[in-house]
CSV table of C-alpha atoms in Angstrom, one decimal:
chain,number,residue,atom,x,y,z
A,7,MET,CA,79.6,78.0,109.0
A,8,LYS,CA,78.1,79.8,111.8
A,9,ASN,CA,78.5,83.2,112.9
A,10,LYS,CA,81.1,83.0,115.3
A,11,LYS,CA,80.5,87.3,117.1
A,12,THR,CA,84.5,88.2,117.3
A,13,LEU,CA,85.7,91.2,119.4
A,14,VAL,CA,89.1,92.6,117.9
A,15,LEU,CA,91.4,94.2,120.2
A,16,GLY,CA,94.1,95.8,119.3
A,17,ALA,CA,92.9,97.4,115.8
A,18,THR,CA,94.3,99.0,113.1
A,19,THR,CA,93.8,101.4,110.0
A,20,LYS,CA,97.8,100.0,109.3
A,21,PRO,CA,97.0,97.4,106.1
A,22,ASP,CA,99.9,95.7,106.3
A,23,ARG,CA,99.2,94.7,110.3
A,24,TYR,CA,97.9,91.7,111.2
A,25,ALA,CA,94.8,92.6,113.1
A,26,TYR,CA,93.8,94.6,109.7
A,27,LYS,CA,93.8,91.5,108.4
A,28,ALA,CA,92.3,89.8,110.9
A,29,ILE,CA,89.2,92.3,110.7
A,30,ASN,CA,88.6,92.0,106.7
A,31,MET,CA,89.1,87.7,107.2
A,32,LEU,CA,86.7,87.8,109.3
A,33,ALA,CA,83.7,90.1,107.8
A,34,GLN,CA,84.2,88.4,104.7
A,35,LYS,CA,83.8,85.0,106.0
A,36,GLY,CA,80.4,86.0,107.5
A,37,HIS,CA,81.3,86.8,110.6
A,38,THR,CA,80.2,90.0,113.2
A,39,VAL,CA,83.2,91.9,114.3
A,40,LEU,CA,83.6,94.7,116.0
A,41,ALA,CA,86.8,96.3,117.2
A,42,ILE,CA,88.8,98.2,119.9
A,43,GLY,CA,91.5,100.2,118.9
A,44,GLN,CA,94.6,103.1,119.6
A,45,ASN,CA,93.3,104.9,116.7
A,46,GLN,CA,89.4,104.9,115.7
A,47,GLY,CA,89.1,104.1,111.9
A,48,GLU,CA,86.7,101.5,109.6
A,49,VAL,CA,87.5,98.7,108.2
A,50,ALA,CA,85.8,96.4,106.0
A,51,GLY,CA,82.5,98.2,107.4
A,52,VAL,CA,83.4,98.0,111.3
A,53,LYS,CA,84.3,101.1,113.3
A,54,ILE,CA,86.4,101.0,115.7
A,55,HIS,CA,86.1,102.0,119.0
A,56,THR,CA,89.1,103.6,121.2
A,57,LYS,CA,87.5,103.2,124.2
A,58,ALA,CA,85.6,99.6,126.0
A,59,ILE,CA,82.4,98.9,124.1
A,60,PRO,CA,79.9,97.4,126.1
A,61,VAL,CA,79.2,93.9,124.6
A,62,LYS,CA,77.3,90.8,124.5
A,63,ASN,CA,76.8,87.8,123.3
A,64,ILE,CA,81.1,87.3,122.4
A,65,ASP,CA,81.7,84.1,120.9
A,66,THR,CA,86.0,84.9,120.2
A,67,ILE,CA,88.2,87.8,121.4
A,68,THR,CA,90.9,87.4,119.7
A,69,LEU,CA,94.1,89.9,120.8
A,70,TYR,CA,96.2,91.9,119.4
A,71,LEU,CA,97.8,92.8,121.5
A,72,ASN,CA,100.5,93.2,123.9
A,73,PRO,CA,100.8,92.0,126.9
A,74,LYS,CA,101.3,94.4,129.1
A,75,ASN,CA,98.5,96.3,126.8
A,76,GLN,CA,96.6,93.3,127.7
A,77,ARG,CA,96.5,94.4,131.6
A,78,PHE,CA,94.1,97.2,130.8
A,79,TYR,CA,91.7,95.4,129.9
A,80,TYR,CA,91.5,91.9,131.8
A,81,ASN,CA,88.4,92.8,133.3
A,82,TYR,CA,86.5,93.7,130.8
A,83,ILE,CA,87.8,90.3,128.4
A,84,VAL,CA,86.4,88.1,132.1
A,85,GLU,CA,83.0,90.8,132.3
A,86,ALA,CA,82.8,89.5,128.5
A,87,GLN,CA,82.2,86.7,128.9
A,88,PRO,CA,83.5,85.1,125.5
A,89,LYS,CA,83.3,81.5,124.9
A,90,ARG,CA,87.3,81.6,123.6
A,91,VAL,CA,90.6,83.8,123.5
A,92,VAL,CA,92.7,83.7,121.4
A,93,PHE,CA,96.2,84.9,121.8
A,94,ASN,CA,97.7,85.4,118.4
A,95,PRO,CA,101.0,85.4,117.9
A,96,GLY,CA,103.0,87.8,120.1
A,97,THR,CA,100.1,87.9,122.7
A,98,GLU,CA,101.3,85.0,125.0
A,99,ASN,CA,100.4,86.0,128.4
A,100,PRO,CA,100.3,82.7,130.8
A,101,GLU,CA,99.1,85.9,133.5
A,102,LEU,CA,95.9,86.4,131.4
A,103,TYR,CA,95.2,82.5,130.3
A,104,GLN,CA,95.1,81.6,134.1
A,105,LEU,CA,92.5,84.4,134.7
A,106,LEU,CA,90.7,83.1,132.4
A,107,GLU,CA,90.6,79.6,133.4
A,108,LEU,CA,89.2,80.4,136.3
A,109,ASN,CA,86.8,82.3,134.5
A,110,ASN,CA,85.8,79.0,132.4
A,111,ILE,CA,86.7,80.7,129.3
A,112,LYS,CA,88.8,78.6,126.5
A,113,VAL,CA,92.1,80.1,125.6
A,114,ASP,CA,93.1,79.3,121.7
A,115,VAL,CA,96.9,79.7,121.2
A,116,ALA,CA,96.8,80.6,117.4
A,117,CYS,CA,96.0,83.0,114.8
A,118,THR,CA,93.5,84.2,113.9
A,119,LEU,CA,94.3,84.1,109.7
A,120,VAL,CA,95.3,80.7,110.1
A,121,LEU,CA,91.7,79.2,112.1
A,122,LEU,CA,89.8,81.3,109.2
A,123,ALA,CA,92.3,80.2,106.7
A,124,THR,CA,91.5,76.6,107.2
A,125,ASN,CA,88.6,76.2,108.0
A,126,GLN,CA,88.9,75.8,112.3
A,127,TYR,CA,87.6,79.0,113.5
């Protein structure tokens, strides 16, 4: 399996949240993980930043933010030039899909946890 450098947007230290579970599973599967969330903290050895951080060579950005909160990150996501953006359940956003497709970034409406669990990540 190839290491896919992944940025988790909407990261949290709350164990009952899917973003938390995704960070853990990504790390367990050997992916390099970066994380941005509302509150600082650490999950599976991954530091959660509260502001946009410089990123290079990102394979995937996986979203755990509702569409309203995604707007703040539109330019950041496009400038990061990931190969794809995964829209987890509850993050669906046709406006952002269109922006990503215009910038040749793949839109994947899926669940990161399911993709990882079924070796489709």
